[in-house]
CSV table of C-alpha atoms in Angstrom, one decimal:
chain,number,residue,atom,x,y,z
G,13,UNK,CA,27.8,19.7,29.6
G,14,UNK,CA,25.7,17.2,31.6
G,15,UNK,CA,24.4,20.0,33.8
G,16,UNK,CA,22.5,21.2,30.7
G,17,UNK,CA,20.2,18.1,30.8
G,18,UNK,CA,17.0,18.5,32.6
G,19,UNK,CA,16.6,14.6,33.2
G,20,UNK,CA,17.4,11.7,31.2
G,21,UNK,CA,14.9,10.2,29.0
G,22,UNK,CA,17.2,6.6,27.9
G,23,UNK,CA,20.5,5.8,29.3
G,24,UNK,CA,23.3,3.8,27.1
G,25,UNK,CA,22.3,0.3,28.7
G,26,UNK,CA,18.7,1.0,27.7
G,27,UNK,CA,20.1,2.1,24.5
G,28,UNK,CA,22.6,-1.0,23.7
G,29,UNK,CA,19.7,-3.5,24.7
G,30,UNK,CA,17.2,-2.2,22.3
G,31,UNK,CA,19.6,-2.0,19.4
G,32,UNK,CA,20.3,-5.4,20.2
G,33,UNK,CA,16.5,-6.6,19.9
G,34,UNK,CA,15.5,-4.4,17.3
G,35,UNK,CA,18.4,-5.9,14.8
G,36,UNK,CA,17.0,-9.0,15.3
G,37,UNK,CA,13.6,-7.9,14.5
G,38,UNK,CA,15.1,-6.3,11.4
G,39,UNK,CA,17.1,-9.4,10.3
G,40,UNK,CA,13.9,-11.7,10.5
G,41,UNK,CA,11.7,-9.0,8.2
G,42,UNK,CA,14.4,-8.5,5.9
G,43,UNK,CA,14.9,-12.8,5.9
G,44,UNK,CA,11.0,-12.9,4.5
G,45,UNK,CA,11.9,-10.9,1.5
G,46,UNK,CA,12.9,-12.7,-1.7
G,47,UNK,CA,16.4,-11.1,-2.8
G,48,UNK,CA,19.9,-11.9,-2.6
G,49,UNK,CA,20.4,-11.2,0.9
G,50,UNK,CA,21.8,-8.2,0.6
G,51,UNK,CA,21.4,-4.6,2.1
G,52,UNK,CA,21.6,-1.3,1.2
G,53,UNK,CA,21.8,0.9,4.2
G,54,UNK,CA,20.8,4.5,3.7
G,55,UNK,CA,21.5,6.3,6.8
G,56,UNK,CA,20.8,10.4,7.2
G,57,UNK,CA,23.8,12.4,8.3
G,58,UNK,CA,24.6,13.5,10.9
G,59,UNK,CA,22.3,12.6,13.9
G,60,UNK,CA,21.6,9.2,12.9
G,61,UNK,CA,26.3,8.2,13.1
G,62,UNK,CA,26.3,6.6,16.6
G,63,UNK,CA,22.7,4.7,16.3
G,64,UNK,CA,24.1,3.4,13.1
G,65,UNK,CA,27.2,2.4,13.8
G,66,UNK,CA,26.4,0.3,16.9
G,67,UNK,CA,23.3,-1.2,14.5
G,68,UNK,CA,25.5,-2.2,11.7
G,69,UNK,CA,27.6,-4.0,14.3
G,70,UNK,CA,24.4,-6.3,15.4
G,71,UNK,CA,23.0,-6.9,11.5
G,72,UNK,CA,24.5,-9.9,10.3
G,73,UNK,CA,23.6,-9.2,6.4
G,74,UNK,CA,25.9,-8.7,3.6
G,75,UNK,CA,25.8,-4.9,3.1
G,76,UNK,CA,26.4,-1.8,1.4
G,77,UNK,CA,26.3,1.5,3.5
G,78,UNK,CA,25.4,5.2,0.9
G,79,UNK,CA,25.0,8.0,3.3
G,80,UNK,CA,22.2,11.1,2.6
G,81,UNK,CA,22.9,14.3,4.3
G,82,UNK,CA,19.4,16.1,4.8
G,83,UNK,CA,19.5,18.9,7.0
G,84,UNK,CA,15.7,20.3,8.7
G,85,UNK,CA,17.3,21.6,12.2
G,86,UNK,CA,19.5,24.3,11.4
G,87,UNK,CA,21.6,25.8,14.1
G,88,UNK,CA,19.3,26.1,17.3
G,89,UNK,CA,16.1,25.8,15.7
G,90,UNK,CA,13.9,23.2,17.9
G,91,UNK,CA,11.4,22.4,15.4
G,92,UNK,CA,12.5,21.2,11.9
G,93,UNK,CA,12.6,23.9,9.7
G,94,UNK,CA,12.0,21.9,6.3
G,95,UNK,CA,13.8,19.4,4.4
G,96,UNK,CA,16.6,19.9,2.2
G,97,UNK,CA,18.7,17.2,0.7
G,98,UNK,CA,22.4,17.9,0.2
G,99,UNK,CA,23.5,16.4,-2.9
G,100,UNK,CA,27.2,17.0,-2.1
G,101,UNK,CA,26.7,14.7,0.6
G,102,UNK,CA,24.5,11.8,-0.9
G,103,UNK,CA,26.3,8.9,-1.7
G,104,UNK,CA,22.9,7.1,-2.6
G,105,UNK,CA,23.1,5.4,-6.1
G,106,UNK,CA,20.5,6.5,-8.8
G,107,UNK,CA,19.3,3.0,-9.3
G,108,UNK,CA,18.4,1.0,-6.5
G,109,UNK,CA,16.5,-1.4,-8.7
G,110,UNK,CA,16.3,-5.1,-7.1
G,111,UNK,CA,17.9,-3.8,-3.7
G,112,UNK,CA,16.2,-4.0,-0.3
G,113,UNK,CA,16.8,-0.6,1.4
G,114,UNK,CA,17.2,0.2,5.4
G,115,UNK,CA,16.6,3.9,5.8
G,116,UNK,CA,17.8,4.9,9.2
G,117,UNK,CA,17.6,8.3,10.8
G,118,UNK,CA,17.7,9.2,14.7
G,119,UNK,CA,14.5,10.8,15.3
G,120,UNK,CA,10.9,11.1,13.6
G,121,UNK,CA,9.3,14.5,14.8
G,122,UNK,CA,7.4,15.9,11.9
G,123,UNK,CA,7.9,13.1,9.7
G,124,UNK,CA,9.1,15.6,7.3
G,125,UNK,CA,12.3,14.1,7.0
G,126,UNK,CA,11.3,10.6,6.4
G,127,UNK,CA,8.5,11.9,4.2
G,128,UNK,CA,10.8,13.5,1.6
G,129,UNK,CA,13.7,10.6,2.0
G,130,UNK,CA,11.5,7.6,1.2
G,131,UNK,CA,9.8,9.8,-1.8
G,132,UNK,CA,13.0,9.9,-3.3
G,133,UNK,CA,14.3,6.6,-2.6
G,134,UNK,CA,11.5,5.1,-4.0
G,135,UNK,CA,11.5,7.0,-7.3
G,136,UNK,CA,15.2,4.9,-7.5
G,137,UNK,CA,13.1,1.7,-7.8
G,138,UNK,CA,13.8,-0.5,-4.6
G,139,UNK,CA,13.0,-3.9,-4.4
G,140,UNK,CA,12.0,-3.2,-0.6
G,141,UNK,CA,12.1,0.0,1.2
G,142,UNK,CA,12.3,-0.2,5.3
G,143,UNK,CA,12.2,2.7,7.6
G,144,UNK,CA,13.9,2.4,11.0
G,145,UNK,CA,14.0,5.5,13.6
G,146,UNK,CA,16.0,5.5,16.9
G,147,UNK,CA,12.8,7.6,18.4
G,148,UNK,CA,9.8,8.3,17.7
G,149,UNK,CA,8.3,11.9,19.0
G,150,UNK,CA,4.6,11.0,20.9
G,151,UNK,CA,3.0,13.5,19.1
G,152,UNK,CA,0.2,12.9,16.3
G,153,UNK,CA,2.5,13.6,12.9
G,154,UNK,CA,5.0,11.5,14.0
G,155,UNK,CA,3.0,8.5,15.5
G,156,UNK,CA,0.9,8.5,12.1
G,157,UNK,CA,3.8,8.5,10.1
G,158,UNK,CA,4.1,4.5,8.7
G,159,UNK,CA,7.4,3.5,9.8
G,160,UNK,CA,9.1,-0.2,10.0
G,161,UNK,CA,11.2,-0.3,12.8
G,162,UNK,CA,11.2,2.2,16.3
G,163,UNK,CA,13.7,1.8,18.5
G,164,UNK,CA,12.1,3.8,21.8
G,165,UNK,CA,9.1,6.2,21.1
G,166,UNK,CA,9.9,9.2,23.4
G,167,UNK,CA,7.6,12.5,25.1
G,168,UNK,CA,7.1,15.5,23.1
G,169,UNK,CA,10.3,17.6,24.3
G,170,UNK,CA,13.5,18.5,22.8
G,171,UNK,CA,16.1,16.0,23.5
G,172,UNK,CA,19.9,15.4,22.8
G,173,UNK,CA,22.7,13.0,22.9
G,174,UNK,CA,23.5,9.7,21.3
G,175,UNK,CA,23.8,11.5,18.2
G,176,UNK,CA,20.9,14.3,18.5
G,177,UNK,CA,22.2,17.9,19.1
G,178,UNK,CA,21.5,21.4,19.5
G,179,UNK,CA,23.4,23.6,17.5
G,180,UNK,CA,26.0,20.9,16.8
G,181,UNK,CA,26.4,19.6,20.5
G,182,UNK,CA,25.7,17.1,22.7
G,183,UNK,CA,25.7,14.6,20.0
G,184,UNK,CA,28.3,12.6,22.2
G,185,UNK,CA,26.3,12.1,25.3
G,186,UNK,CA,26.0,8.6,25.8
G,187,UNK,CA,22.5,8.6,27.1
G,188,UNK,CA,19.3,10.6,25.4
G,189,UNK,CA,18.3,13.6,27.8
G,190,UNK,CA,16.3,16.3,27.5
G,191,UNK,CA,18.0,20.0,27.4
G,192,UNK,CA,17.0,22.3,30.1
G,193,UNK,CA,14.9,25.0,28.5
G,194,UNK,CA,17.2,27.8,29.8
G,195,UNK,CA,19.9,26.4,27.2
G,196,UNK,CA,18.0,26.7,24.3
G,197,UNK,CA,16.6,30.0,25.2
G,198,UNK,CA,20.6,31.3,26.0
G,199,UNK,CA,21.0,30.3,22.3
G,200,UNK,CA,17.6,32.2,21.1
């Protein structure tokens, strides 16, 4: 599997040290918000699993996790394809009146994704909504798109591991690498 990876972008000690740092970043923004000290972690299945559970494990807040299953990379598609929210999957209350919200999702690309996600949360009524991404895609829609917290803002090329796949692999690659163009085009 690793001899589909062209290079790799972020290896896992890269990885572990900026989840590290960026928690604490996170717990002294959320500290500076009046409310009970509580969060309500809304991360979007399935590429965001691994960044999310090593985060949770560095946040020292009281909190409540509701997962939200969006799909906008279907099968081997490189480019996201749309948003769709699956409500079979969303665990997200209705009401998220007087709660202070951490979205968390792997990558920004589009933005399409974080776009459509923070819409609806906020029609829920938040107290505070935050955005966090592991990466964030150098290209102009993504770096435009207002987000909180960015772990590692990455080249415009398709990348897996760490979570990200193609087609429902490589998510367990413990480093970020970009696929060798002659594996996505074996899967065209």
């Amino acid at each position: 599997m690793n001899d589909d990876i062209e290079k790799v972008l972020i290896t896992r000690q890269q990885i572990a040290q900026r989840i590290e740092a960026l928690a604490q970043e996170v717990t002294a923004d959320l500290a500076k918000i009046d409310h009970d000290g509580e969060v309500t972690l809304v991360p979007i299945l399935t590429g965001s699993i691994i960044f999310v559970a090593d985060m949770i494990r560095c946040l020292p807040q009281r909190m409540q996790i509701h997962l939200m299953s969006v799909s906008s990379y279907p099968g081997t598609a490189t480019t996201s394809q749309g948003v769709k929210i699956e409500n079979a999957l969303n665990t997200v209350p209705q009401d998220l009146t007087g709660r202070v919200v951490l979205l968390m999702d792997d990558i920004l690309d589009s933005g399409n994704t974080f776009r459509a996600v923070t819409e609806e949360l906020k029609k829920r009524n938040p107290l505070a909504l935050k955005t966090c991404t592991l990466l964030r895609k150098q290209r102009p829609e993504a770096m435009s798109f207002p987000i909180d917290y960015v772990a590692f803002d990455i080249p415009d090329e398709f990348v897996v591991g760490y979570g990200l796949d193609f087609d429902d692999y490589y998510r367990n690659l413990p480093e970020i690498g970009v696929l060798k163009k002659s594996v996505i085009e074996q899967h065209a």
